[in-house]
XYZ file of C-alpha atoms in Angstrom:
316
model
C -0.005 0.017 0.000
C 1.426 3.420 -0.913
C 1.798 6.265 1.626
C -0.823 8.895 1.726
C 1.664 11.527 0.519
C 2.646 9.344 -2.509
C -1.024 8.582 -3.257
C -1.815 12.401 -3.340
C 1.162 13.068 -5.609
C 0.157 10.319 -7.902
C -3.361 11.403 -8.178
C -2.273 14.926 -8.959
C -0.042 13.525 -11.674
C -3.125 11.692 -13.265
C -5.116 14.824 -12.988
C -2.289 16.723 -14.797
C -2.235 14.155 -17.562
C -6.025 13.925 -18.016
C -7.465 16.180 -20.708
C -11.030 16.430 -19.575
C -11.992 15.651 -15.907
C -15.654 14.973 -16.912
C -14.669 12.038 -19.110
C -14.403 8.573 -17.507
C -10.892 6.789 -17.247
C -9.856 3.207 -17.081
C -8.497 2.650 -13.540
C -6.980 -0.759 -14.583
C -4.487 1.136 -16.930
C -3.180 2.970 -13.802
C -1.872 -0.152 -12.325
C -1.760 -0.409 -8.510
C -2.392 3.295 -8.242
C -5.862 2.720 -9.926
C -6.871 0.278 -7.142
C -5.608 2.705 -4.521
C -7.567 5.657 -5.963
C -10.796 3.479 -6.001
C -10.240 2.328 -2.459
C -9.794 6.009 -1.475
C -12.894 6.875 -3.421
C -11.098 9.364 -5.634
C -12.312 7.287 -8.573
C -15.934 5.901 -8.652
C -17.463 3.343 -10.950
C -19.039 4.917 -14.077
C -20.941 1.747 -14.765
C -19.675 1.769 -18.242
C -16.931 -0.086 -20.087
C -14.374 0.440 -22.985
C -15.855 -0.829 -26.166
C -12.338 -1.362 -27.873
C -9.322 -2.513 -26.071
C -5.582 -2.683 -27.006
C -4.272 -6.225 -27.022
C -0.937 -7.857 -27.781
C -0.388 -8.747 -31.414
C 2.982 -9.969 -32.816
C 5.654 -7.528 -31.533
C 3.196 -4.638 -30.643
C -0.515 -4.020 -29.947
C -3.608 -3.780 -31.992
C -7.085 -2.462 -31.078
C -10.076 -4.921 -31.094
C -13.736 -4.731 -30.514
C -14.967 -6.278 -27.328
C -18.123 -7.913 -26.189
C -19.308 -7.255 -22.703
C -20.786 -9.930 -20.526
C -21.684 -8.334 -17.139
C -23.420 -11.423 -15.763
C -20.204 -13.377 -16.106
C -18.015 -10.443 -15.177
C -15.898 -10.862 -18.352
C -15.407 -9.409 -21.830
C -14.549 -11.383 -24.973
C -12.747 -10.534 -28.156
C -11.739 -12.435 -31.252
C -8.030 -13.138 -31.409
C -6.300 -10.891 -34.054
C -3.896 -13.813 -34.859
C -6.206 -16.685 -34.779
C -9.632 -15.370 -35.951
C -11.532 -18.595 -34.896
C -10.363 -18.213 -31.327
C -12.441 -16.194 -28.800
C -10.424 -14.909 -25.844
C -11.939 -13.980 -22.424
C -10.644 -11.456 -19.892
C -11.908 -9.900 -16.548
C -14.296 -7.151 -17.057
C -12.476 -5.038 -14.533
C -9.719 -4.520 -17.161
C -11.946 -2.309 -19.119
C -14.210 -0.832 -16.384
C -14.491 2.969 -16.578
C -14.335 5.221 -13.531
C -15.268 9.019 -12.930
C -12.947 11.411 -11.259
C -14.114 12.325 -7.671
C -11.962 15.456 -7.454
C -14.123 16.935 -4.576
C -13.307 13.746 -2.439
C -9.548 14.029 -3.168
C -9.549 17.731 -2.389
C -11.170 17.116 0.985
C -8.744 14.397 1.849
C -5.749 16.523 0.663
C -6.942 19.488 2.827
C -7.277 17.172 5.864
C -3.844 15.627 5.209
C -2.167 19.102 5.121
C -4.054 20.216 8.231
C -5.905 23.246 6.913
C -8.299 25.171 9.201
C -11.248 24.694 6.915
C -10.587 21.074 5.852
C -14.184 20.193 6.502
C -15.460 22.704 3.983
C -15.630 21.726 0.254
C -12.765 23.440 -1.683
C -13.846 26.224 -3.931
C -13.090 25.981 -7.614
C -11.643 29.406 -8.547
C -11.140 28.270 -12.174
C -13.136 25.192 -12.900
C -10.956 22.055 -13.464
C -7.761 24.098 -13.061
C -7.445 25.977 -9.823
C -9.097 25.395 -6.396
C -8.851 27.167 -2.977
C -8.221 24.246 -0.595
C -8.449 26.198 2.635
C -6.383 28.336 5.046
C -3.234 27.519 7.011
C -2.347 29.524 10.122
C 1.173 30.066 11.030
C 1.679 30.275 14.845
C -0.490 33.057 16.311
C -0.786 34.968 13.039
C -4.033 36.832 12.872
C -4.470 36.258 9.087
C -4.133 32.762 7.781
C -2.524 32.072 4.623
C -4.556 30.683 1.597
C -3.536 27.417 0.174
C -4.511 26.628 -3.481
C -3.972 23.490 -5.699
C -3.612 23.724 -9.547
C -3.564 21.468 -12.600
C -2.727 22.303 -16.213
C -2.608 26.041 -15.774
C -1.175 26.338 -19.265
C -4.645 25.360 -20.473
C -6.493 27.931 -18.255
C -7.463 31.333 -19.374
C -4.571 33.762 -18.734
C -7.098 36.508 -17.933
C -8.964 34.248 -15.416
C -5.638 33.188 -13.808
C -4.497 36.797 -13.331
C -7.929 37.893 -12.133
C -8.018 35.169 -9.399
C -4.384 35.157 -8.212
C -3.932 38.906 -8.355
C -7.254 39.605 -6.619
C -6.684 42.138 -3.782
C -9.268 40.363 -1.625
C -6.598 37.752 -0.714
C -5.573 38.675 2.940
C -1.992 37.630 2.675
C 0.282 35.747 0.376
C -0.177 31.992 0.219
C 0.876 28.883 -1.586
C -0.347 27.296 -4.950
C 0.493 23.659 -4.925
C 1.332 22.104 -8.248
C 2.770 18.852 -9.591
C 5.933 20.622 -10.579
C 7.098 24.141 -9.695
C 6.803 26.366 -12.856
C 9.976 27.982 -14.347
C 8.374 31.428 -14.111
C 6.353 32.920 -11.279
C 2.588 32.918 -11.370
C 0.716 36.355 -11.808
C -0.146 37.859 -8.444
C 1.346 37.432 -5.074
C 1.120 33.735 -4.351
C 4.172 31.369 -4.292
C 3.992 28.323 -6.469
C 5.461 25.178 -4.985
C 5.531 21.550 -6.019
C 3.566 19.196 -3.829
C 6.426 16.870 -3.544
C 8.393 19.510 -1.634
C 6.208 18.913 1.414
C 5.982 15.137 1.371
C 8.196 13.423 4.080
C 10.156 10.316 3.700
C 8.792 6.918 2.984
C 10.191 5.824 6.439
C 7.759 8.289 7.959
C 4.933 6.974 5.908
C 5.038 9.961 3.616
C 3.419 12.264 6.170
C 2.866 16.029 5.224
C 6.084 18.094 6.165
C 4.481 20.853 8.013
C 7.702 22.194 9.212
C 8.816 22.856 5.624
C 5.369 24.287 4.868
C 5.539 26.627 7.670
C 9.092 27.802 6.660
C 7.874 28.782 3.203
C 4.748 30.612 4.646
C 6.912 32.535 7.225
C 9.095 33.673 4.241
C 5.999 35.012 2.568
C 4.576 36.892 5.567
C 4.825 40.640 5.357
C 7.234 42.176 7.856
C 5.820 43.864 10.900
C 6.555 47.515 11.940
C 8.792 46.176 14.731
C 10.895 43.922 12.473
C 14.570 44.906 12.033
C 15.246 46.536 8.728
C 16.741 43.606 6.865
C 16.865 44.929 3.277
C 17.025 48.374 1.621
C 18.661 50.490 -0.967
C 19.432 53.739 0.588
C 21.144 55.947 -1.814
C 24.045 53.769 -2.847
C 23.983 51.624 0.408
C 22.657 48.139 -0.298
C 21.497 45.880 2.483
C 19.989 42.410 1.517
C 18.612 39.780 3.969
C 21.780 37.640 3.757
C 24.168 40.540 4.250
C 25.530 41.078 7.690
C 25.663 44.775 7.100
C 24.999 47.237 4.279
C 27.540 47.639 1.514
C 28.255 50.867 -0.232
C 27.852 50.435 -4.143
C 29.115 52.503 -6.923
C 26.448 54.749 -8.431
C 26.491 52.637 -11.577
C 25.788 49.390 -9.572
C 23.204 51.142 -7.446
C 21.259 52.118 -10.537
C 21.262 48.479 -11.621
C 19.916 47.287 -8.313
C 17.276 50.058 -8.282
C 15.996 49.134 -11.631
C 15.821 45.534 -10.655
C 14.109 46.099 -7.359
C 10.439 45.824 -8.219
C 7.685 46.559 -5.769
C 8.011 46.158 -2.041
C 5.725 43.462 -0.580
C 6.057 41.378 -4.002
C 8.823 39.222 -5.214
C 11.445 41.026 -7.205
C 10.886 40.514 -10.883
C 12.784 38.169 -13.115
C 14.725 40.276 -15.605
C 17.142 40.199 -18.437
C 20.092 42.403 -18.885
C 18.547 43.934 -22.004
C 15.545 45.039 -19.830
C 17.802 46.620 -17.101
C 20.543 48.049 -19.172
C 18.625 51.109 -20.507
C 16.729 52.160 -17.325
C 19.999 51.764 -15.334
C 21.919 53.915 -17.889
C 24.613 51.278 -17.780
C 27.631 50.843 -19.928
C 28.251 47.315 -18.670
C 27.642 44.424 -20.937
C 25.905 42.007 -18.428
C 25.162 41.514 -14.773
C 28.333 39.441 -14.409
C 30.310 42.293 -16.007
C 28.888 44.770 -13.666
C 30.142 42.994 -10.607
C 33.243 41.258 -11.730
C 35.530 43.938 -10.332
C 33.569 44.654 -7.239
C 35.906 43.839 -4.168
C 32.958 43.531 -1.592
C 30.635 41.140 -3.624
C 30.079 39.097 -6.616
C 27.084 38.943 -8.971
C 25.891 35.746 -7.184
C 25.643 37.720 -3.845
C 23.155 40.246 -5.438
C 21.454 38.396 -8.351
C 20.303 34.736 -8.578
C 20.451 33.091 -11.992
C 16.944 31.817 -12.637
C 17.275 30.579 -16.179
C 19.458 31.211 -19.181
C 19.873 34.992 -19.315
C 17.186 35.594 -16.638
C 18.036 37.061 -13.152
C 16.225 37.950 -9.971
C 17.533 40.321 -7.224
C 18.175 38.357 -3.977
C 15.716 40.220 -1.704
C 12.438 39.005 0.047
C 9.049 40.264 -0.888
């Protein structure tokens, strides 16, 4: 039997691969995962069957018509190699099942430990994005929203921006996905892979709440009493990982200022071509700008996110 965490991750992968969640699927083709999903009631019998089935033929497979015999619990088809021979297989191999996404979302919310786990998740973009519930960190007055997403590339960009950038969200939260996207989502929420919060198999794949809390704490807005951990004051730069502020040259300070973005939000991912002109820089790249700086290197100030794309190392 797979762990609960592994089951949630596997079901999310199936949802990611499925084109239309309203169409039934064949649980048998999912192997042992299919049996697990049926047992957990994330799949329910559709009381229908495949009418054609792929069967072995020579060195490959061929599709054949099947005859259903519900009373006997079998299906039959004519052998593609010996046409006079009728073969019989268990009907469970071609039984169709419907997705029970609501049941899975409820179990997922309970497994994570959300405050509103007993309330049905809200579909913010049907079949693509759901608000699972809220997670409270310590004694925080405002809980963080937790969302789950699938196939966002197929969702309307306008709808995605409208939901995730909605000012009604009380604070920044997490959007769980099968894989963390290479680029940030619109709005203020942090996209993370569900697998990042699944513990070891030795621990039965329990939800790693400690890792989850660490991420949420990093997203929390600083309070007025917090020590000033980052700023660009004139040419003086202080980033969270700096022990103290470092005085930049005016040219480097203009580069940082142009890359800063909006306080309260992640710094933007930028290319040198986007920064060179507003920074009025004669340097040829971020690396070129910091290669002769005795107090720091480019890696101390800018993270390389992707080929040619960088992000200033500050917190929102």
